[in-house]
Every structure is written in structure tokens, then in C-alpha cells.
Coordinates of C-alpha atoms in Angstrom, one line a residue:
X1 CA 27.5 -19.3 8.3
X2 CA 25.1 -21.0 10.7
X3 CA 21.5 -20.3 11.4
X4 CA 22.3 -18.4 15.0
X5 CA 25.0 -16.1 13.6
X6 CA 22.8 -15.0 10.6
X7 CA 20.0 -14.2 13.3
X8 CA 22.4 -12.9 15.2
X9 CA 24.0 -10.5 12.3
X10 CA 20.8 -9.5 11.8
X11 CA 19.6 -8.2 15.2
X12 CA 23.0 -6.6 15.8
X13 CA 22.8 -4.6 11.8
X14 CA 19.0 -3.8 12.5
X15 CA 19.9 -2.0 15.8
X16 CA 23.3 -0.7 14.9
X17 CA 21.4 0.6 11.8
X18 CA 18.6 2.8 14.0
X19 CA 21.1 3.9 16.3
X20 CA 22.9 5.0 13.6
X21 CA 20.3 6.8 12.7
X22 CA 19.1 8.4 15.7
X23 CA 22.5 9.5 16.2
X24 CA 23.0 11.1 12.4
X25 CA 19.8 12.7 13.4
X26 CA 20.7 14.5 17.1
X27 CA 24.0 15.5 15.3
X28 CA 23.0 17.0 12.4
X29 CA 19.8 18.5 14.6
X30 CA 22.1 20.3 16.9
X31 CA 23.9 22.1 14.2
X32 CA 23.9 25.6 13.0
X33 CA 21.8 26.9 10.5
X34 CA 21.9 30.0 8.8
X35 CA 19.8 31.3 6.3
X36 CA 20.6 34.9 4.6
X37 CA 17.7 37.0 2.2
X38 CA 19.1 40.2 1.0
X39 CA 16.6 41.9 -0.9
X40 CA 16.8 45.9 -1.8
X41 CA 16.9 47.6 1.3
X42 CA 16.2 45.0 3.0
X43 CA 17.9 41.9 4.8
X44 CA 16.6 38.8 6.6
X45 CA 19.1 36.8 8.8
X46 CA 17.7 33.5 10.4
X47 CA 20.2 31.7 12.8
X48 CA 18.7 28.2 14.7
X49 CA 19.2 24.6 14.9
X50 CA 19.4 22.6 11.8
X51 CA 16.7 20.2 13.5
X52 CA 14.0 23.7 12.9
X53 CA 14.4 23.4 9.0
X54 CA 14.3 19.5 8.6
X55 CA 11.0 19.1 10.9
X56 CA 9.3 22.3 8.9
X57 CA 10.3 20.7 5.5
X58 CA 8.8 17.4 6.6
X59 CA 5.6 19.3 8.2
X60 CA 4.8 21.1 4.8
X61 CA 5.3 17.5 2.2
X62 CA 3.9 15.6 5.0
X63 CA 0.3 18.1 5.7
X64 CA 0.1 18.5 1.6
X65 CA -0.2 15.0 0.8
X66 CA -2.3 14.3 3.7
X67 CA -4.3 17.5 2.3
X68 CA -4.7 15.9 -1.1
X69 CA -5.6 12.1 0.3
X70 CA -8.3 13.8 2.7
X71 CA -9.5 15.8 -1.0
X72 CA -10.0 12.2 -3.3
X73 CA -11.4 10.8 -0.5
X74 CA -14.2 13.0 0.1
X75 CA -14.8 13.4 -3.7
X76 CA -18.3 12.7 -5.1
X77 CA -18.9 10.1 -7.4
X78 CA -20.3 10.7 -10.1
X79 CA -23.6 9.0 -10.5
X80 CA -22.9 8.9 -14.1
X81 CA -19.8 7.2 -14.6
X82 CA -20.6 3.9 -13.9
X83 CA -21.2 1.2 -16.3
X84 CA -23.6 -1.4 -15.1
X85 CA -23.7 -3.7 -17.6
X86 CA -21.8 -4.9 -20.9
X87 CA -18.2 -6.6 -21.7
X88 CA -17.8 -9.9 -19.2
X89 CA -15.7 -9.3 -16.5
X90 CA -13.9 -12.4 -14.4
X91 CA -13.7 -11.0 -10.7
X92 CA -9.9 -13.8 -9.6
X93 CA -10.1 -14.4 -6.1
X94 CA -7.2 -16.3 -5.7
X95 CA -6.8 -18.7 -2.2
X96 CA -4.8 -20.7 -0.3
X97 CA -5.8 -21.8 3.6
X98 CA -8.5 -19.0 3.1
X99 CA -11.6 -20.9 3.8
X100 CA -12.7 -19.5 6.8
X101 CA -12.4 -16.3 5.1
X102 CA -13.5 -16.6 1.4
X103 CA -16.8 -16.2 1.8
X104 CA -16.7 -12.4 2.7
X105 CA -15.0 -11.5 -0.8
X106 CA -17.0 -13.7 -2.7
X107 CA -20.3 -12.4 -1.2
X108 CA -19.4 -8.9 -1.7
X109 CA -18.7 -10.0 -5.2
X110 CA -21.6 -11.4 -6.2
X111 CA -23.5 -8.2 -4.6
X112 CA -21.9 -6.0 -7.1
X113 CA -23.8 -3.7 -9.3
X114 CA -22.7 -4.9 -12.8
X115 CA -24.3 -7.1 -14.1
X116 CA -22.0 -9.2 -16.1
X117 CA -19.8 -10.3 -13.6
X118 CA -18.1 -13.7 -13.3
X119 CA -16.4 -14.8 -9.7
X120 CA -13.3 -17.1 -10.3
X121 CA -11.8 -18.7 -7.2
X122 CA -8.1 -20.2 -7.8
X123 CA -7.1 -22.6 -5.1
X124 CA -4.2 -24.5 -5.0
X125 CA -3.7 -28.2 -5.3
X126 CA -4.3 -30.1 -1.9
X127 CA -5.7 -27.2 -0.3
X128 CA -8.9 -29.4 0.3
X129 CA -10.6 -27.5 2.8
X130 CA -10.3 -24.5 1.2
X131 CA -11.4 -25.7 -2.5
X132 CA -14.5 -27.7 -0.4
X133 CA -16.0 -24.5 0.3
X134 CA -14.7 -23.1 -2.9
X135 CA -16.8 -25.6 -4.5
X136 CA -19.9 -24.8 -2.3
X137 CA -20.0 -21.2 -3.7
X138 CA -19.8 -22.5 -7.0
X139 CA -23.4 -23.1 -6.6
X140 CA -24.2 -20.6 -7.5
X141 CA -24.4 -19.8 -11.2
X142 CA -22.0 -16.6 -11.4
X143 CA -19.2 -18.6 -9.6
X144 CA -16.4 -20.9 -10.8
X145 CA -13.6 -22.5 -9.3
X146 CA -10.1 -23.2 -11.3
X147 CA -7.4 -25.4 -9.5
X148 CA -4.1 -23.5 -9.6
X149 CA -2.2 -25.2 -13.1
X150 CA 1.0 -23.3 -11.5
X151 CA 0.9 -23.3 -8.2
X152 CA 2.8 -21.7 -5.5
X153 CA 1.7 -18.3 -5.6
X154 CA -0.3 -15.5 -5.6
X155 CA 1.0 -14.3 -8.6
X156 CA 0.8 -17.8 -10.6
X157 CA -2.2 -18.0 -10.1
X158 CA -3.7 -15.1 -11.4
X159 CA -1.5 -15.2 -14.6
X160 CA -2.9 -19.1 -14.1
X161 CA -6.7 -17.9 -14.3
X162 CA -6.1 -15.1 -17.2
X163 CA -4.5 -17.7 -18.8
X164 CA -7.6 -19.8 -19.0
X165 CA -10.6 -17.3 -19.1
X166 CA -12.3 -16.1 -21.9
X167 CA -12.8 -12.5 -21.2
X168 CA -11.3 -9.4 -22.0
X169 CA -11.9 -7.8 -18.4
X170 CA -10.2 -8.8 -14.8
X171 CA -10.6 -7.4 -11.3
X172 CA -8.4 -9.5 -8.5
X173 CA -9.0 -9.7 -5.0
X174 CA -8.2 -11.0 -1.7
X175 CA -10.5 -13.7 -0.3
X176 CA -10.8 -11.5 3.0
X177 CA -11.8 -8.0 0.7
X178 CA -15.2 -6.8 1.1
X179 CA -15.9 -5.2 -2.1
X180 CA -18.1 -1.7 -2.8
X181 CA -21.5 -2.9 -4.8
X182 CA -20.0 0.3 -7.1
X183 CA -16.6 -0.9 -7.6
X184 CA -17.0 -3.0 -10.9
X185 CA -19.1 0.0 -12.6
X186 CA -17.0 2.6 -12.0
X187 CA -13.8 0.1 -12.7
X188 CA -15.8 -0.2 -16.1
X189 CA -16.8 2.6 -16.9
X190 CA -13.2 4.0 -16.5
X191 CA -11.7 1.2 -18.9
X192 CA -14.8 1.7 -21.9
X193 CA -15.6 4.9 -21.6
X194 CA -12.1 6.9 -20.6
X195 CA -9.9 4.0 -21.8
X196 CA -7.9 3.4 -19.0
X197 CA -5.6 0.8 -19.0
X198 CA -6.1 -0.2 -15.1
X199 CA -8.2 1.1 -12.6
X200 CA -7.6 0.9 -9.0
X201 CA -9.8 1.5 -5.8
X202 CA -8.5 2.2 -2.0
X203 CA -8.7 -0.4 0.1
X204 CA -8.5 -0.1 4.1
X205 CA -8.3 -2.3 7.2
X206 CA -11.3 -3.2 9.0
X207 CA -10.7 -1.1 12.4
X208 CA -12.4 -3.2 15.0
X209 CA -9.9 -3.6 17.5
X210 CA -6.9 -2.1 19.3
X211 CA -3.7 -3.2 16.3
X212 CA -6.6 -3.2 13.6
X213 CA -7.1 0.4 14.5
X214 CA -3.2 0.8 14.0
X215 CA -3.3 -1.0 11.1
X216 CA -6.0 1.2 9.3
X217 CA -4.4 4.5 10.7
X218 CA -0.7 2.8 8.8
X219 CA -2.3 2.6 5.7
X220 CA -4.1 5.8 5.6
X221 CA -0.6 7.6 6.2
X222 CA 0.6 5.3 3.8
X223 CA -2.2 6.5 1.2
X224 CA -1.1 9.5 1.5
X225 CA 2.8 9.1 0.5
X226 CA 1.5 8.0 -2.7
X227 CA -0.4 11.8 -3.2
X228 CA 3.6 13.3 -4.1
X229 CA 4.3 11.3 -6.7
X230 CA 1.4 11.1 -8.8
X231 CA 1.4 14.1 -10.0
X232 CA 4.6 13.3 -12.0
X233 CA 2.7 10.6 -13.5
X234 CA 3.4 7.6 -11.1
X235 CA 0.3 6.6 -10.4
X236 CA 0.4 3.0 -8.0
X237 CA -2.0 0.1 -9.1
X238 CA -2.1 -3.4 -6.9
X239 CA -3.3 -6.9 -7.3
X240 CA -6.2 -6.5 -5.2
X241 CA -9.2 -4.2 -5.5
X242 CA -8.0 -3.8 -9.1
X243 CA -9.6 -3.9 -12.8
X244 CA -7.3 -4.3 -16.0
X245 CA -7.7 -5.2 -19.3
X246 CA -6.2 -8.4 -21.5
X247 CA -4.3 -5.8 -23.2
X248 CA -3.1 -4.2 -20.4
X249 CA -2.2 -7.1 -18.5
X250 CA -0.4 -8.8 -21.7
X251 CA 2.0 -5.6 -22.3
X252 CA 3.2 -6.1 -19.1
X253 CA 3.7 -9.7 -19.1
X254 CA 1.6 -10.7 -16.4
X255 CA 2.4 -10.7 -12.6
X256 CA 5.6 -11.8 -11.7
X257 CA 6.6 -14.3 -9.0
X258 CA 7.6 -11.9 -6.6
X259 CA 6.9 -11.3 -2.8
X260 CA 5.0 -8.1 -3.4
X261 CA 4.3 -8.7 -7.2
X262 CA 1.5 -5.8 -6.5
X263 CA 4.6 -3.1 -6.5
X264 CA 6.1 -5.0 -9.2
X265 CA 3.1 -4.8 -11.3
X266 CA 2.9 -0.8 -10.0
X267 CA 6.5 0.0 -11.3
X268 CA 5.7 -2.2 -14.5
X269 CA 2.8 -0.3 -15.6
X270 CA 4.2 3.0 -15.4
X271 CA 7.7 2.1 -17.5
X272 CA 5.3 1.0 -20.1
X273 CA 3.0 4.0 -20.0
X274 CA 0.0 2.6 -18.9
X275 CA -2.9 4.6 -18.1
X276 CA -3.9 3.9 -14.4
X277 CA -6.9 5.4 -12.7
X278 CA -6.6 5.5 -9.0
X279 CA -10.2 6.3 -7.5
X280 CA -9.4 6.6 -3.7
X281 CA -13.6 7.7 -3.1
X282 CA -14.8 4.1 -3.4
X283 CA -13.4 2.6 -0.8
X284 CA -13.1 -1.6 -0.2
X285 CA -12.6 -3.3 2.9
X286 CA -9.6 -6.0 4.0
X287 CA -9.4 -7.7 7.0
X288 CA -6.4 -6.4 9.4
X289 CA -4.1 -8.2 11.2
X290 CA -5.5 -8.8 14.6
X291 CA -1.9 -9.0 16.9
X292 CA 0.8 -6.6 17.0
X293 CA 3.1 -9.6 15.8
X294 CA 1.3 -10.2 13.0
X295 CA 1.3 -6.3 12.6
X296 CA 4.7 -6.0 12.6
X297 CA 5.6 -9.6 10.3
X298 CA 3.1 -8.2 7.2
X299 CA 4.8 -5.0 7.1
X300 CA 7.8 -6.7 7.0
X301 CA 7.1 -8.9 4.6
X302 CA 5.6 -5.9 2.5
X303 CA 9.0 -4.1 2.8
X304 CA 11.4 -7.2 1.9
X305 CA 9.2 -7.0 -1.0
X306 CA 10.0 -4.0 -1.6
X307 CA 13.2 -4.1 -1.4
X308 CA 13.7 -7.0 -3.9
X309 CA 11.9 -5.2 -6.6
X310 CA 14.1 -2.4 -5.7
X311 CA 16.5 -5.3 -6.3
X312 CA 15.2 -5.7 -9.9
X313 CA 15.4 -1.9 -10.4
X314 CA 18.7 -1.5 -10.3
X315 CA 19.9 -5.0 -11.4
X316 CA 18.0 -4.6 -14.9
X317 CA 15.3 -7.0 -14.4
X318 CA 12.6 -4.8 -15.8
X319 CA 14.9 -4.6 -19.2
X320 CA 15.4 -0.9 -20.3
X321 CA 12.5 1.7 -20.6
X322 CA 14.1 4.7 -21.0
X323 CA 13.1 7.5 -18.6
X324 CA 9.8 6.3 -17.3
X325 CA 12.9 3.3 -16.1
X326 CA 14.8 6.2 -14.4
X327 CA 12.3 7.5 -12.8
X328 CA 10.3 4.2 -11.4
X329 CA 14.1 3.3 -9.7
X330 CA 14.3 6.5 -8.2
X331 CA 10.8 6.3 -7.3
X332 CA 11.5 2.9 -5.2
X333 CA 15.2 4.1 -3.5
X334 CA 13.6 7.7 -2.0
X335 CA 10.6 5.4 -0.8
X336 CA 13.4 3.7 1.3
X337 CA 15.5 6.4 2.0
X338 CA 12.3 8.7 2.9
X339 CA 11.0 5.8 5.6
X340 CA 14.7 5.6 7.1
X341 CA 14.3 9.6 7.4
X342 CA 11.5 9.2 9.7
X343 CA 13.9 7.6 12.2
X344 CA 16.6 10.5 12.2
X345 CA 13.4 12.6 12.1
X346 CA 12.4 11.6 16.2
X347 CA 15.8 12.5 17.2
X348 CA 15.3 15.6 15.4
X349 CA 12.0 16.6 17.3
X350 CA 14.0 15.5 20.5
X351 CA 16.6 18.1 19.6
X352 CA 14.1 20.7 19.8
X353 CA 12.4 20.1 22.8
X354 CA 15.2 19.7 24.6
X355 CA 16.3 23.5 23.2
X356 CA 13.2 25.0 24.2
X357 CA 11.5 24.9 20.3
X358 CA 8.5 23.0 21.5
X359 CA 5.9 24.7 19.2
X360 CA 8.5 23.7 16.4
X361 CA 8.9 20.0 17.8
X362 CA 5.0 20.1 17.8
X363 CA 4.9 20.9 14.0
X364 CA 5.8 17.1 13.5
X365 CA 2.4 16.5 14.7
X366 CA 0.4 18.0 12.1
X367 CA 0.1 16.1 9.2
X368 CA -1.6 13.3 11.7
X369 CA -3.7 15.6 12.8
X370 CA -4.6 16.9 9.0
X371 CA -5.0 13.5 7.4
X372 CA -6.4 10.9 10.1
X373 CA -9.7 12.5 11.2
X374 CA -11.1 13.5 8.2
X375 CA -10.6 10.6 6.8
X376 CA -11.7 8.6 9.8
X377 CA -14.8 10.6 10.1
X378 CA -15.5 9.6 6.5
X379 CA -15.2 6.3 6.4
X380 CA -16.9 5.9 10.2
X381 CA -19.9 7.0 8.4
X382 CA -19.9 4.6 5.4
X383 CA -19.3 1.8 8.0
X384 CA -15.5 0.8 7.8
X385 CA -15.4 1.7 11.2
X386 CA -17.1 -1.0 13.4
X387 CA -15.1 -0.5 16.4
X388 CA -12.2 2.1 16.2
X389 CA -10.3 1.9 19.1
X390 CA -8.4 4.7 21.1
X391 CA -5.0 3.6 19.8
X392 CA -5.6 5.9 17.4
X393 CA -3.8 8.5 19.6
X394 CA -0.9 6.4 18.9
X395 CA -0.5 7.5 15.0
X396 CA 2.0 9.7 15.8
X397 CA 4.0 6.4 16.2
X398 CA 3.4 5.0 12.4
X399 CA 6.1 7.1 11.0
X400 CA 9.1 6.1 12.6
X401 CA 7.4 2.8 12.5
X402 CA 8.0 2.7 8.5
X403 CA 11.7 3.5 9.1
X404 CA 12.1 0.9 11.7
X405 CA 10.4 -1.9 9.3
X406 CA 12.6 -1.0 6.7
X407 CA 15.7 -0.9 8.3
X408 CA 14.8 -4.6 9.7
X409 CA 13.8 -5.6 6.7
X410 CA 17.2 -4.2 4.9
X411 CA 19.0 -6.8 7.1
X412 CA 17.0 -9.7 6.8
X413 CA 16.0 -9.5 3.3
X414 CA 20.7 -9.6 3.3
X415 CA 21.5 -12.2 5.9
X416 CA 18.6 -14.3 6.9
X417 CA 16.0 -14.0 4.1
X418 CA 15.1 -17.5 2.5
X419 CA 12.2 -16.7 0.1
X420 CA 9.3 -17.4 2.6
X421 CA 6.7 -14.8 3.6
X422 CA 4.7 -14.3 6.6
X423 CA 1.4 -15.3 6.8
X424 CA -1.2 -13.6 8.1
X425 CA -4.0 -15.1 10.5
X426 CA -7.6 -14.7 8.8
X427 CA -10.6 -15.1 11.5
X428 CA -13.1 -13.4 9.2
X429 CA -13.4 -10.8 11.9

């Protein structure tokens, strides 16, 4: 099959696929649905359109975990559980073409309050420019740079730098994060004194533009997806703004080579029954993408990722681990299947409008309104904010965006999908 026709296959699947959906959606919206409570003496009879029950349901689960995110967020800390100073800790910033950008993370890094902290940068072989100014920041005494002794990814080259450092503590970042002075000590104090296996802080876009905005807004509603699930004991850990111990890291056999090894690492810590701590009150910053193209190919690349650990799931890569196994695979399909939702979900709220149920159709607006603001006000005033634009009113848009990456990225991650990932554009901005 030639080049073309797999592009081809692929445009053709990707629209046939949210048509599909759309149309699923208007169909089953238009339906009857009847709902019958017969108590003593008494007897409730609802009759409406199917679309009424599908919005409200997504309303409620949608406005509750927006509820919850808003809650962690404006938690206190606790000016007590920090621990600033004691075990080493090696802070990996692995690189690759991030020169322009590395010297945010490593700043940030070096402004932290724990004392004991080592900054490792990991570059890649014959990334010159990059391991020049690598070099330049090892300077300074707290910094060290390791050449990548497996290179090729992101992944290799943190299981690369454990490999090699003498310490019982890692954190890992990006070289665009800009990382809370409070991080580390509450990172420690989480792993000494509550012995947590992995502790893990939000981390947000940098809203200084129009599709940064976007960006920031997408991962706040993302955020809040999570809020469901972890009360069943899935509790989601990264590879960036995240602390872990040797131990921890060794049960799970390091990061593997995967496009999103982050989820990987996520799905691998809870089948082993690791204790995560997600602290979503200290906050770190990333740099967002600054075009809608480069929006659009990061998600992507995100969901492909996602799919091929899905992949693993239900393949057997992750070997058997009983029902923590079960549940982690189930975890990763309704992720999918609830993003592919959001599509049927507009043709739903179209339904309504078009039957006169506009205060119903308007329901699908609350759990924006309930999470974003809050949240927006909170971190405007700790600074995150430099210059929030007025696509926020766009939000709205976010959820059917999810389901439109992911059914794109169903097709090409089946037809066209060679292994590559999409790189994003650092300015430093």
C-alpha cells in the first residue's frame, strides 16, 4: 500500500469515524425515553428525548470532577510538610534540541528550597548545541551533565541517568518546566515522612497567548478527568514534575521506550500497588505550544500514545497483575471510549435545541463554567497567567476536541503511524 493511499485511508476513516458519530448521536438523541417511579401512592412518569438523559448524566460526572479539581487546587499547603533538607536528590532534566529552552527548568531548579538537590542534564550524542549550554550550567557546582549511554529517547535516558547516579531520590523534568521553589520539599517530605512511593505535582501551560490560553484551558479539563478515578485507587503519576524513589522506580522496571512512557509508567505503578501522592496545590509551569498546528500535532501525539499502551493492555505486555491489571485496562479503553462520547455528545445538545430544550442543551455548559474560572483565578494570582487571552470563551470547544484527536489518532496510529512523534517548537516564551 503506497504512501498516498495510507494518507488517504486515513483522512477518509477519521471523517467517516466522526460522522459516524455525530450521526449515532442525533439518532439515539431523538429517541424516546421513558422513565417510570411508582412509589406507594404515588407515581412519576417522565416521557422526553433520549438526548435530555445523556447531557444531564454528562453535566453531573462532568461538574463533580471539575468540583473536586477546583477543591485540591485551592488546598492549603501545609507549611509543615515539607522537608528542606536531608537524603540527595538528582533533579533528570533530560534534552534533545532544547537549548534555547533549558535554561528556564534548570534555573527554577537550582532555586528550589531543598537543600540537597543535584541537577542532572542528559543530552544526547551529537546534540552539540544543546550539550554546549548544557555544559555552561554545569558551572555551577549543583549541576552535572551525563551524555545519553542509550540514546534515542526520553525514556532511555532517564533509565540512562538512574542507571548511573548514586542516589536514592529522583524528580524528572522537562527542560521547558519552571518548577515551584516548594516542589522538592513537599516531594520529600511525602516519600520520608508518609512513605509514598511517587509523588506527583500539576503542571500547566504557560497562558500567554491566544492557543497557549487553549492549551492551559485543555489541560485543566483534562485535570479534571483524572478526579473520577482516583478515588478507586488510580491515582496518575508522569515523567515530568515527578519525585520517585530507587525502589519505586526498580519495581516497576524503569520507563519504557514508549511514545507516552509517562502513561505507561501511570498504569505501571498502580498494577504494582504503588503509593502515588498527587498534590495538584503546587503547581509547575510548562511551556505551551504557541500555533494551533502544533496544538493539534502534541495532542495527537499524546493520544497515539495512548493508544499503544492501550495496545500493551490488552496484548499482555504489562505481564499479569491480577485485578489492579483489570482494572488499569479498563481504565485506558473508557478514557477512549469516554473522549469519542464527547463527539456524539454535540449532536446530542443539537438535538435539543432544535426541540426547544435550550435550558437542557445549556446544561452541557456547566462543568466549564464550574472548573475553568476558579481555577484560572487561582493560578492568575500565583502568576501562571502572564497573558490569558479571550479564547478562553472558546473552552466549551475542548471536549469534542478530545474525541476528534482520538478518533484521528485511532486511524493513524492503524494505517500511517511509523514510530515518529511530533515535536514541539520551544521559544522559551
Amino acid at each position: 500500500m503506497t504512501v498516498a493511499l495510507r494518507n488517504a485511508l486515513e483522512w477518509t476513516g477519521s471523517l467517516t469515524g466522526t460522522g459516524l458519530c455525530l450521526s449515532i448521536g442525533a439518532y439515539h438523541g431523538i429517541q424516546q425515553f421513558e422513565f417510570l417511579l411508582e412509589l406507594r401512592g404515588f407515581a412519576l412518569h417522565v416521557a422526553t428525548k433520549s438526548a435530555v438523559p445523556a447531557v444531564v448524566i454528562f453535566t453531573v460526572l462532568a461538574t463533580l470532577s471539575g468540583v473536586l479539581l477546583v477543591r485540591e487546587v485551592y488546598q492549603r499547603r501545609d507549611p509543615a510538610a515539607r522537608v528542606f533538607d536531608g537524603p540527595t536528590i538528582a533533579a533528570i532534566v533530560p534534552v534533545y534540541r532544547d537549548g534555547g529552552v533549558l535554561k528556564t527548568s534548570v534555573n527554577s531548579l537550582l532555586d528550589s528550597n531543598y537543600a540537597n538537590l543535584e541537577v542532572v542534564i542528559v543530552g544526547e550524542p551529537g546534540d552539540e548545541p544543546t550539550l554546549g549550554i548544557a555544559r555552561e550550567l554545569a558551572e555551577h557546582p549543583d549541576v552535572r551533565v551525563l551524555c545519553n549511554g542509550q540514546p534515542g529517547s526520553k525514556a532511555r535516558a532517564i533509565n540512562d541517568a538512574v542507571s548511573r547516579i548514586d542516589a536514592d531520590f529522583f524528580c524528572s523534568f522537562d527542560a521547558d518546566e519552571r518548577v515551584d521553589p516548594d516542589f522538592v520539599p513537599a516531594a520529600m517530605y511525602a516519600l520520608l515522612e508518609e512513605d509514598r512511593d511517587v509523588f506527583q505535582a500539576r503542571r500547566v501551560p504557560r497562558a500567554n497567548g491566544p492557543v497557549e490560553t487553549l492549551a492551559y484551558c485543555e489541560r485543566l479539563l483534562f485535570h479534571a478527568s483524572y478526579k473520577l478515578v482516583e478515588p478507586f485507587g488510580f491515582t496518575y503519576c508522569r515523567s515530568s514534575s515527578a519525585v520517585f524513589t530507587r525502589e519505586a522506580f526498580e519495581t516497576v522496571g524503569g520507563l519504557d521506550d514508549l511514545l507516552t512512557e509517562d502513561i505507561d509508567f501511570a498504569h505501571k505503578c498502580f498494577r504494582q500497588g504503588l503509593d502515588v501522592c498527587q498534590s495538584r496545590h503546587i503547581t509547575n509551569e510548562m511551556e505551551a505550544p504557541h500555533t494551533v498546528a502544533d496544538l493539534w500535532g502534541q495532542r495527537k501525539r499524546w493520544r497515539i500514545g495512548h493508544i499503544q499502551v492501550f495496545r500493551k493492555a490488552i496484548t499482555g505486555g504489562f505481564g499479569s497483575s491480577g485485578v489492579h491489571g483489570l482494572a488499569s485496562t479498563v481504565r485506558l479503553a473508557t478514557s477512549l471510549l469516554a473522549s469519542v462520547f464527547m463527539v456524539a455528545l454535540v449532536a446530542k445538545v443539537v438535538v435539543l435545541l432544535y426541540y426547544g430544550f435550550v435550558a437542557v442543551a445549556l446544561l452541557a455548559f456547566v462543568p466549564v463554567c464550574v472548573t475553568i474560572p476558579p481555577i484560572l483565578y487561582r493560578d492568575s494570582r500565583a502568576g501562571h497567567l502572564p497573558n490569558l487571552s479571550p479564547t478562553v470563551v472558546l473552552s466549551p470547544l475542548i471536549y469534542p476536541g478530545f474525541g476528534l484527536v482520538t478518533i484521528r489518532s485511532c486511524f493513524e496510529y492503524l494505517l500511517t503511524w511509523d514510530g515518529s512523534w511530533y515535536r514541539v517548537e520551544k521559544t522559551g516564551t
